[in-house]
PDB file of C-alpha atoms in Angstrom:
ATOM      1  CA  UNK A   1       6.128  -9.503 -25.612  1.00  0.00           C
ATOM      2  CA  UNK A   2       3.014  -9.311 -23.719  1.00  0.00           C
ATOM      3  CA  UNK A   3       3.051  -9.904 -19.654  1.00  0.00           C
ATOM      4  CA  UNK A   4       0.342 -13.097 -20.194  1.00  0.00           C
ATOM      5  CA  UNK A   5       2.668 -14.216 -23.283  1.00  0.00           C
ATOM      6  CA  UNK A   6       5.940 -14.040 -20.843  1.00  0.00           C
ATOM      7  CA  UNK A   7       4.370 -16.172 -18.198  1.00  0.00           C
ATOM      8  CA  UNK A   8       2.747 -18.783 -20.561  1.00  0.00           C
ATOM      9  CA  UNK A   9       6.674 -19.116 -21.299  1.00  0.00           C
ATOM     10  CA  UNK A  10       7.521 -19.656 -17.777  1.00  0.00           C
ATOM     11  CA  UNK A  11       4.461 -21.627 -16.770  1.00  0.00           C
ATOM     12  CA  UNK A  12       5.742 -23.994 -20.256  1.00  0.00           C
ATOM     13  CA  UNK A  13       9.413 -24.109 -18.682  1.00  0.00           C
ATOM     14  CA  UNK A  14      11.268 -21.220 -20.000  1.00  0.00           C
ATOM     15  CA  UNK A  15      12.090 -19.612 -16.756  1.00  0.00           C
ATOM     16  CA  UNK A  16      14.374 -17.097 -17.803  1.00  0.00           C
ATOM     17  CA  UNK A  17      11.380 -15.497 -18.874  1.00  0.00           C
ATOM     18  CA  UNK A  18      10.478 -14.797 -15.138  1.00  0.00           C
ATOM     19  CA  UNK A  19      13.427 -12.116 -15.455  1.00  0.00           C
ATOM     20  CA  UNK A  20      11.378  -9.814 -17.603  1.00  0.00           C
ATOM     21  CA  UNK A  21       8.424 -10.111 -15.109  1.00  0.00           C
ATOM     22  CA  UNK A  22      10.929  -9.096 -12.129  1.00  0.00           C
ATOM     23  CA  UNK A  23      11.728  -6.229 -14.313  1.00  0.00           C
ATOM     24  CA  UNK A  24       8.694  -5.015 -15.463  1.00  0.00           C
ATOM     25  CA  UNK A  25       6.994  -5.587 -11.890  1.00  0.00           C
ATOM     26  CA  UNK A  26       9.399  -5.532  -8.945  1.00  0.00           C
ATOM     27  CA  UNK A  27       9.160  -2.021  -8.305  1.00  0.00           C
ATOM     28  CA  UNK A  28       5.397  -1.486  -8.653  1.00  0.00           C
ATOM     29  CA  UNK A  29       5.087  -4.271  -6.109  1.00  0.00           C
ATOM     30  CA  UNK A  30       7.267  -2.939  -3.805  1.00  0.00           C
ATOM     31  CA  UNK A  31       5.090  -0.412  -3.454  1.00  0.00           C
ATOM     32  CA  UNK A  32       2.328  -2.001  -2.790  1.00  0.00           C
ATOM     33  CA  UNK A  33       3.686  -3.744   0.081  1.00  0.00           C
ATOM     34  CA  UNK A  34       5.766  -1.244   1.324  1.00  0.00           C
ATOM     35  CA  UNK A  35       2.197   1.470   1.422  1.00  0.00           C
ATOM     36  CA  UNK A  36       0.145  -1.819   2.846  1.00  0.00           C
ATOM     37  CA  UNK A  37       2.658  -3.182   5.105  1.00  0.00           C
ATOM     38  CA  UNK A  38       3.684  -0.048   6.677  1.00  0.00           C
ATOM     39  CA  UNK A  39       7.536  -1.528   6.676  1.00  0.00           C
ATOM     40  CA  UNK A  40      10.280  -0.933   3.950  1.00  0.00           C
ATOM     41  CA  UNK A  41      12.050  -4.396   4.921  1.00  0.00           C
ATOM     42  CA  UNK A  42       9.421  -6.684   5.038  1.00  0.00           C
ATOM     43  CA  UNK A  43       8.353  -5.072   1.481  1.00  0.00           C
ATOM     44  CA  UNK A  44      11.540  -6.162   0.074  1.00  0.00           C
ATOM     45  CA  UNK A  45      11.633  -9.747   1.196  1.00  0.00           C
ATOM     46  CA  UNK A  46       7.597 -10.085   0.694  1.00  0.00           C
ATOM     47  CA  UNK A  47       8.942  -8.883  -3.119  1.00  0.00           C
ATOM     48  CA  UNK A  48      11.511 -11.669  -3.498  1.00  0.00           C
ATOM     49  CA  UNK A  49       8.328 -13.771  -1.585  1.00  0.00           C
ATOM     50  CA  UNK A  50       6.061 -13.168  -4.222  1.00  0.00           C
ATOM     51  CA  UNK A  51       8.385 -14.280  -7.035  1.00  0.00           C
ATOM     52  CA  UNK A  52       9.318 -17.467  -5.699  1.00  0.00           C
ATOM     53  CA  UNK A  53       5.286 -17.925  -5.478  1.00  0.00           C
ATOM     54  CA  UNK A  54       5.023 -17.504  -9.198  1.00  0.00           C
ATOM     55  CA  UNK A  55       7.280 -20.220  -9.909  1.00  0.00           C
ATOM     56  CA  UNK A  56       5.676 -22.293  -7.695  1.00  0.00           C
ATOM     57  CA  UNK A  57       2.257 -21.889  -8.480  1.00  0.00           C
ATOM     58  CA  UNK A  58       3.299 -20.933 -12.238  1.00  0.00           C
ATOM     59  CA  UNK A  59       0.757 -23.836 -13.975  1.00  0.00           C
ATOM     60  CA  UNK A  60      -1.870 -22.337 -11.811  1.00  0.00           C
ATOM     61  CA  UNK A  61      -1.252 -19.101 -14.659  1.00  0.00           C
ATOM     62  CA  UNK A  62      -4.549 -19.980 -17.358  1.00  0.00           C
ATOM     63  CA  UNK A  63      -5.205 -18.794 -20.250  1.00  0.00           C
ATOM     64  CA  UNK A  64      -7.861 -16.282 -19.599  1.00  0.00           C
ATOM     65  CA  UNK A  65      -5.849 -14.949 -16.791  1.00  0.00           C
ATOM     66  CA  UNK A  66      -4.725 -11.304 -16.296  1.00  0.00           C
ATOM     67  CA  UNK A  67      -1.034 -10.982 -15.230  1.00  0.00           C
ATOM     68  CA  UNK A  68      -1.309  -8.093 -13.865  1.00  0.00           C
ATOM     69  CA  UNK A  69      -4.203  -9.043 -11.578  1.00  0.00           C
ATOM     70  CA  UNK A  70      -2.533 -12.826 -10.418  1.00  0.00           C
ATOM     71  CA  UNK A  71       0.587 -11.214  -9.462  1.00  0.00           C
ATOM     72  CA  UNK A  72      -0.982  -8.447  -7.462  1.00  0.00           C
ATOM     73  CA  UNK A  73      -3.316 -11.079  -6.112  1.00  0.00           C
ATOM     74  CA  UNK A  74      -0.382 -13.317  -5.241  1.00  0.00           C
ATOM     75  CA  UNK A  75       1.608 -10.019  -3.599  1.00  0.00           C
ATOM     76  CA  UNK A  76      -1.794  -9.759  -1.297  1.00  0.00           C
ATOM     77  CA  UNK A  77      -1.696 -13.262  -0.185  1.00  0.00           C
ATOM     78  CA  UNK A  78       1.941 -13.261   0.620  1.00  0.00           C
ATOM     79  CA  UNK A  79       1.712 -10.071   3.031  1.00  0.00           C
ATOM     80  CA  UNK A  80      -1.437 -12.146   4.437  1.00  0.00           C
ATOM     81  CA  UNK A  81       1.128 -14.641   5.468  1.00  0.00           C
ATOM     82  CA  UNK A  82       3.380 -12.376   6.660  1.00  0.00           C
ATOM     83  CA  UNK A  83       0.941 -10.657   8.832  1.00  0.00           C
ATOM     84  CA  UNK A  84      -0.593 -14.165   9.633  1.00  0.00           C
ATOM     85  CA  UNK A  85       3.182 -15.581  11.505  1.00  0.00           C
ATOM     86  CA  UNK A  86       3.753 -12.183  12.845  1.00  0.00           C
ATOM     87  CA  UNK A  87       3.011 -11.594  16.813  1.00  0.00           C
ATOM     88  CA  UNK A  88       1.077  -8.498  17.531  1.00  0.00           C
ATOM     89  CA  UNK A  89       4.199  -6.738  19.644  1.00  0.00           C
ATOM     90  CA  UNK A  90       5.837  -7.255  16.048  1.00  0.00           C
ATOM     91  CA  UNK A  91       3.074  -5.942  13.884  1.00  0.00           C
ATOM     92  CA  UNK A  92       3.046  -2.599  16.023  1.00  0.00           C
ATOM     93  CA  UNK A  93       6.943  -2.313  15.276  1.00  0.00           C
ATOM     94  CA  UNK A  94       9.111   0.685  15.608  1.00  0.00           C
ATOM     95  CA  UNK A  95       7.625   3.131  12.594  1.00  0.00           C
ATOM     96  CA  UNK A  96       9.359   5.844  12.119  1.00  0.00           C
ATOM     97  CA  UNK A  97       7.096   8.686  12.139  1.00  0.00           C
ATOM     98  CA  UNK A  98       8.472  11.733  13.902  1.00  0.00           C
ATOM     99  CA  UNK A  99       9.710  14.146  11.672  1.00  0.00           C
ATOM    100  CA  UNK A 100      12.827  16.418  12.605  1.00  0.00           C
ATOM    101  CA  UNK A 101      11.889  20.017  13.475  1.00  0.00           C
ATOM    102  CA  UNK A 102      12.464  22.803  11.028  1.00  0.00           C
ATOM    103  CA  UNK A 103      15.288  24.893  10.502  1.00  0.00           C
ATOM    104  CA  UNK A 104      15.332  28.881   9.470  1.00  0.00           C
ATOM    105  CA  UNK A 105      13.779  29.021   5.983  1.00  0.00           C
ATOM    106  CA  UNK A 106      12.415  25.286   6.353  1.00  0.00           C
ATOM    107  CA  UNK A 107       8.832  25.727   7.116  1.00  0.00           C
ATOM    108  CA  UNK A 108       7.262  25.055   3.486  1.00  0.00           C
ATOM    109  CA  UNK A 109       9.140  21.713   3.297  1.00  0.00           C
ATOM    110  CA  UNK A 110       8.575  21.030   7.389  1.00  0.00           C
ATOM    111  CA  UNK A 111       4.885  21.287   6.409  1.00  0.00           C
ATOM    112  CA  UNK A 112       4.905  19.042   3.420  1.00  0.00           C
ATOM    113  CA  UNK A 113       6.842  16.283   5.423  1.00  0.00           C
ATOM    114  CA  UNK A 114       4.388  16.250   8.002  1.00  0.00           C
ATOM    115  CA  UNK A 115       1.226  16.045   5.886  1.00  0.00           C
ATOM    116  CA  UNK A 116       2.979  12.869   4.046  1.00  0.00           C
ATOM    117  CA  UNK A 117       4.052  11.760   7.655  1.00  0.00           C
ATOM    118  CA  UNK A 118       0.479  12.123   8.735  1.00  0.00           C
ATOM    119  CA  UNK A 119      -1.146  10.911   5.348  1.00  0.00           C
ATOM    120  CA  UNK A 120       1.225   7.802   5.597  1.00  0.00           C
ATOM    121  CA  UNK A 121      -0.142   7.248   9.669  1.00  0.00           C
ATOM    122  CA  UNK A 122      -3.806   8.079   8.290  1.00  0.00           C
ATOM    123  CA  UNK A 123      -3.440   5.120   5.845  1.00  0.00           C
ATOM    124  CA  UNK A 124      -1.828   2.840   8.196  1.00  0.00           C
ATOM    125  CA  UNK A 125      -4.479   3.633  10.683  1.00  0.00           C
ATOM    126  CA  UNK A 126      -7.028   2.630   7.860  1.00  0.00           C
ATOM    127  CA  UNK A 127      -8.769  -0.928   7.775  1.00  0.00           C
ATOM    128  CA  UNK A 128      -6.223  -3.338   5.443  1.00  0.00           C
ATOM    129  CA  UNK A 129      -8.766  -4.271   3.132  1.00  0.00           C
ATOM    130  CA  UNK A 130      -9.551  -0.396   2.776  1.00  0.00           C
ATOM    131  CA  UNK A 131      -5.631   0.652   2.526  1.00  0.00           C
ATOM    132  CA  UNK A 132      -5.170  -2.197   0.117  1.00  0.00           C
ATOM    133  CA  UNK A 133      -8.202  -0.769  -2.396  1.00  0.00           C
ATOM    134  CA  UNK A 134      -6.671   2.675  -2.147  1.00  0.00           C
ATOM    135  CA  UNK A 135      -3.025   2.116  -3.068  1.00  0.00           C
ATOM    136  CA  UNK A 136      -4.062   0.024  -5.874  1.00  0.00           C
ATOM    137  CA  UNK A 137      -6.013   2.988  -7.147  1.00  0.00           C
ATOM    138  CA  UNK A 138      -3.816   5.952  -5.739  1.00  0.00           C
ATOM    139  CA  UNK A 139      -0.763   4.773  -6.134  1.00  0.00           C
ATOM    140  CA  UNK A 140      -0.394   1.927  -8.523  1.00  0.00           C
ATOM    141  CA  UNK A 141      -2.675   3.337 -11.041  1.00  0.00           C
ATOM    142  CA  UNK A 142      -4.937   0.632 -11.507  1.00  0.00           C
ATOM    143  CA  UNK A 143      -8.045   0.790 -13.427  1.00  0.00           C
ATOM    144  CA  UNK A 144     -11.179   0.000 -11.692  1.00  0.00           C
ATOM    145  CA  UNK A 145     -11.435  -3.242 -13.948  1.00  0.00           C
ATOM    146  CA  UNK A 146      -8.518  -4.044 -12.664  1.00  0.00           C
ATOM    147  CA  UNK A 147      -8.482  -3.739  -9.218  1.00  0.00           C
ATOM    148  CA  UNK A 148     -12.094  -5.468  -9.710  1.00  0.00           C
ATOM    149  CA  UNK A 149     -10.175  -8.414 -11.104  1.00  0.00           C
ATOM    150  CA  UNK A 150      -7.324  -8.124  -8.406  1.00  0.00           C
ATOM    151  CA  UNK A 151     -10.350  -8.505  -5.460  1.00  0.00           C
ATOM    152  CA  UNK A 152     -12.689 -10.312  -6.972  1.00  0.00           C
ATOM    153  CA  UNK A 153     -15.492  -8.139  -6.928  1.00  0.00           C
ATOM    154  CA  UNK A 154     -17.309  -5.900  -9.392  1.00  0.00           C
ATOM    155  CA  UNK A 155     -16.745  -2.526 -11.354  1.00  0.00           C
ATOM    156  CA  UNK A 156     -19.301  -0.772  -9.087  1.00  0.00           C
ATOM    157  CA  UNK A 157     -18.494  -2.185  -6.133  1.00  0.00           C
ATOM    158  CA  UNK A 158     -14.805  -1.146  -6.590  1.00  0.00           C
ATOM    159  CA  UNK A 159     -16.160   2.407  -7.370  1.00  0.00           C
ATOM    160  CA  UNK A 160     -18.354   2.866  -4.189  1.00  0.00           C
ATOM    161  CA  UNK A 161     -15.728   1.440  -1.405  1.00  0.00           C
ATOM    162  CA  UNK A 162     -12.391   3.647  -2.922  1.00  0.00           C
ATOM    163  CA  UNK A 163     -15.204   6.506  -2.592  1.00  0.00           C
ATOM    164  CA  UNK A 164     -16.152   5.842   1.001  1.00  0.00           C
ATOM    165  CA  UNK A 165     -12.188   4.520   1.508  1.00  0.00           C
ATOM    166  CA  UNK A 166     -10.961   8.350   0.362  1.00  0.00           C
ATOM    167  CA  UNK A 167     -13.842   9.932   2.790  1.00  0.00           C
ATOM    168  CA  UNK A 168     -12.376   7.469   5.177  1.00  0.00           C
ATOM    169  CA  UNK A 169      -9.179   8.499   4.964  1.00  0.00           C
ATOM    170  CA  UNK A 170      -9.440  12.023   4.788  1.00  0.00           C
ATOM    171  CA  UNK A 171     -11.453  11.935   8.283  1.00  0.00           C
ATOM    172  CA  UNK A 172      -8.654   9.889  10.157  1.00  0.00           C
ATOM    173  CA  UNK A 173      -6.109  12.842   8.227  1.00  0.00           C
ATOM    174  CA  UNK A 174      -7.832  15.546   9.026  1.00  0.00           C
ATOM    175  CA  UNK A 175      -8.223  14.025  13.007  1.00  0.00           C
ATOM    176  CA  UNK A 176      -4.221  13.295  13.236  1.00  0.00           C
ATOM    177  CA  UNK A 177      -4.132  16.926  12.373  1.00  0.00           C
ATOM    178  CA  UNK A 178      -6.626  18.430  15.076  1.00  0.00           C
ATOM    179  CA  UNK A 179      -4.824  16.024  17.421  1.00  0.00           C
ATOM    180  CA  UNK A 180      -1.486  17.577  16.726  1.00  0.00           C
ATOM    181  CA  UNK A 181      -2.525  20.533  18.269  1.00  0.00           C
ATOM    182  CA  UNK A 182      -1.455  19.911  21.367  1.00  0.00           C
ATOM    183  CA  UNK A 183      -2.441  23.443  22.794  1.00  0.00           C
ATOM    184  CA  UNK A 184      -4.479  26.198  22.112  1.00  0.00           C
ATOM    185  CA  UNK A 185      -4.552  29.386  23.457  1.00  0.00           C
ATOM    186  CA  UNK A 186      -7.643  31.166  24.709  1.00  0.00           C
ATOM    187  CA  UNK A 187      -7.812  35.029  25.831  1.00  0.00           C
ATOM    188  CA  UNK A 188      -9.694  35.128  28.530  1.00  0.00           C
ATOM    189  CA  UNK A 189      -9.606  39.185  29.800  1.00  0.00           C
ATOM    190  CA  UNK A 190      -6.247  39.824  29.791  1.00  0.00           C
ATOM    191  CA  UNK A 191      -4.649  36.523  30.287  1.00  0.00           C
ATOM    192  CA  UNK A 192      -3.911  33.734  28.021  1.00  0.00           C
ATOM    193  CA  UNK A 193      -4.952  30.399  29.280  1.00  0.00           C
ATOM    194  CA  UNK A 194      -3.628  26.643  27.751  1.00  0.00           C
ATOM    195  CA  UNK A 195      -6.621  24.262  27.083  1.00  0.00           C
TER     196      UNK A 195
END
């Protein structure tokens, strides 16, 4: 049974049906909010948020509609709302970012932690609307179309700013890793000097 057909059920009064939907989408949500909202918790209850939306705006669900696209649309609007009753002291939040030094024989997987540690910062750092368009396409998997009919906007348009949201993001990468060098050493004659 299709996504559309399983919500025409529920929108009709068959809400069992809504069970399927948590199946097939509860994870891919989650990680949608947890890579936009920057916070594992909040993810989970936005989640549970996002379902109790689609019953309650279930008859909104038409005919020509996308599932796919009105859930993700709905999942955008609820972390809006979250972010929107939120104080700014609670949107900066205790992120865990540091990673544990490296043991002997550790350095490979050291390495790889901290790129995902700073790609993970990098995207925070990013614009929402700009870390939104990018885990849609990076991570979720969506097709342009898609993520057109998610945002509103059009094929091109989606093409052009998860272009310039990749350059984006690859410049605030590559300057959280020039930043973590904290020191760098200099000869200068025979001594070695910290800049």
């Amino acid at each position: 049974m299709t996504d559309e057909a399983l919500m025409f059920a529920v929108r009709d009064g068959d809400v069992a049906k809504l069970g399927t939907l948590f199946e097939r989408y509860h994870v891919a949500l989650f990680d949608f909010l947890n890579r936009t909202t920057g916070d594992r918790a909040a993810a989970e209850d936005l989640v549970q948020d996002v379902f109790v939306r689609i019953l309650k705006y279930r008859r909104t669900f038409r005919e020509d509609s996308c599932f796919e696209a009105w859930v993700f649309g709905i999942a955008r609007n609820a972390r809006t709302d979250h972010f929107r009753k939120r104080s700014p002291l609670e949107l900066l939040g205790d992120r865990d970012l540091d990673v544990v030094a490296p043991g002997p024989g550790q350095a490979q997987r050291f390495e790889a932690e901290r790129d995902t540690t700073r790609l993970k910062r990098a995207l925070m750092l990013m614009a929402d609307d700009k870390r939104e368009l990018l885990v849609l396409a990076r991570y979720q998997d969506m097709s342009y179309e898609r993520i057109g009919a998610v945002l509103g906007i059009e094929v091109g348009a989606v093409k052009v700013r998860v272009h310039r949201a990749v350059k984006e993001l690859r410049a605030i990468f590559l300057k959280l890793t020039d930043g973590d060098q904290t020191w760098n050493v200099k000869k200068s004659g025979t001594d070695l000097r910290i800049i």
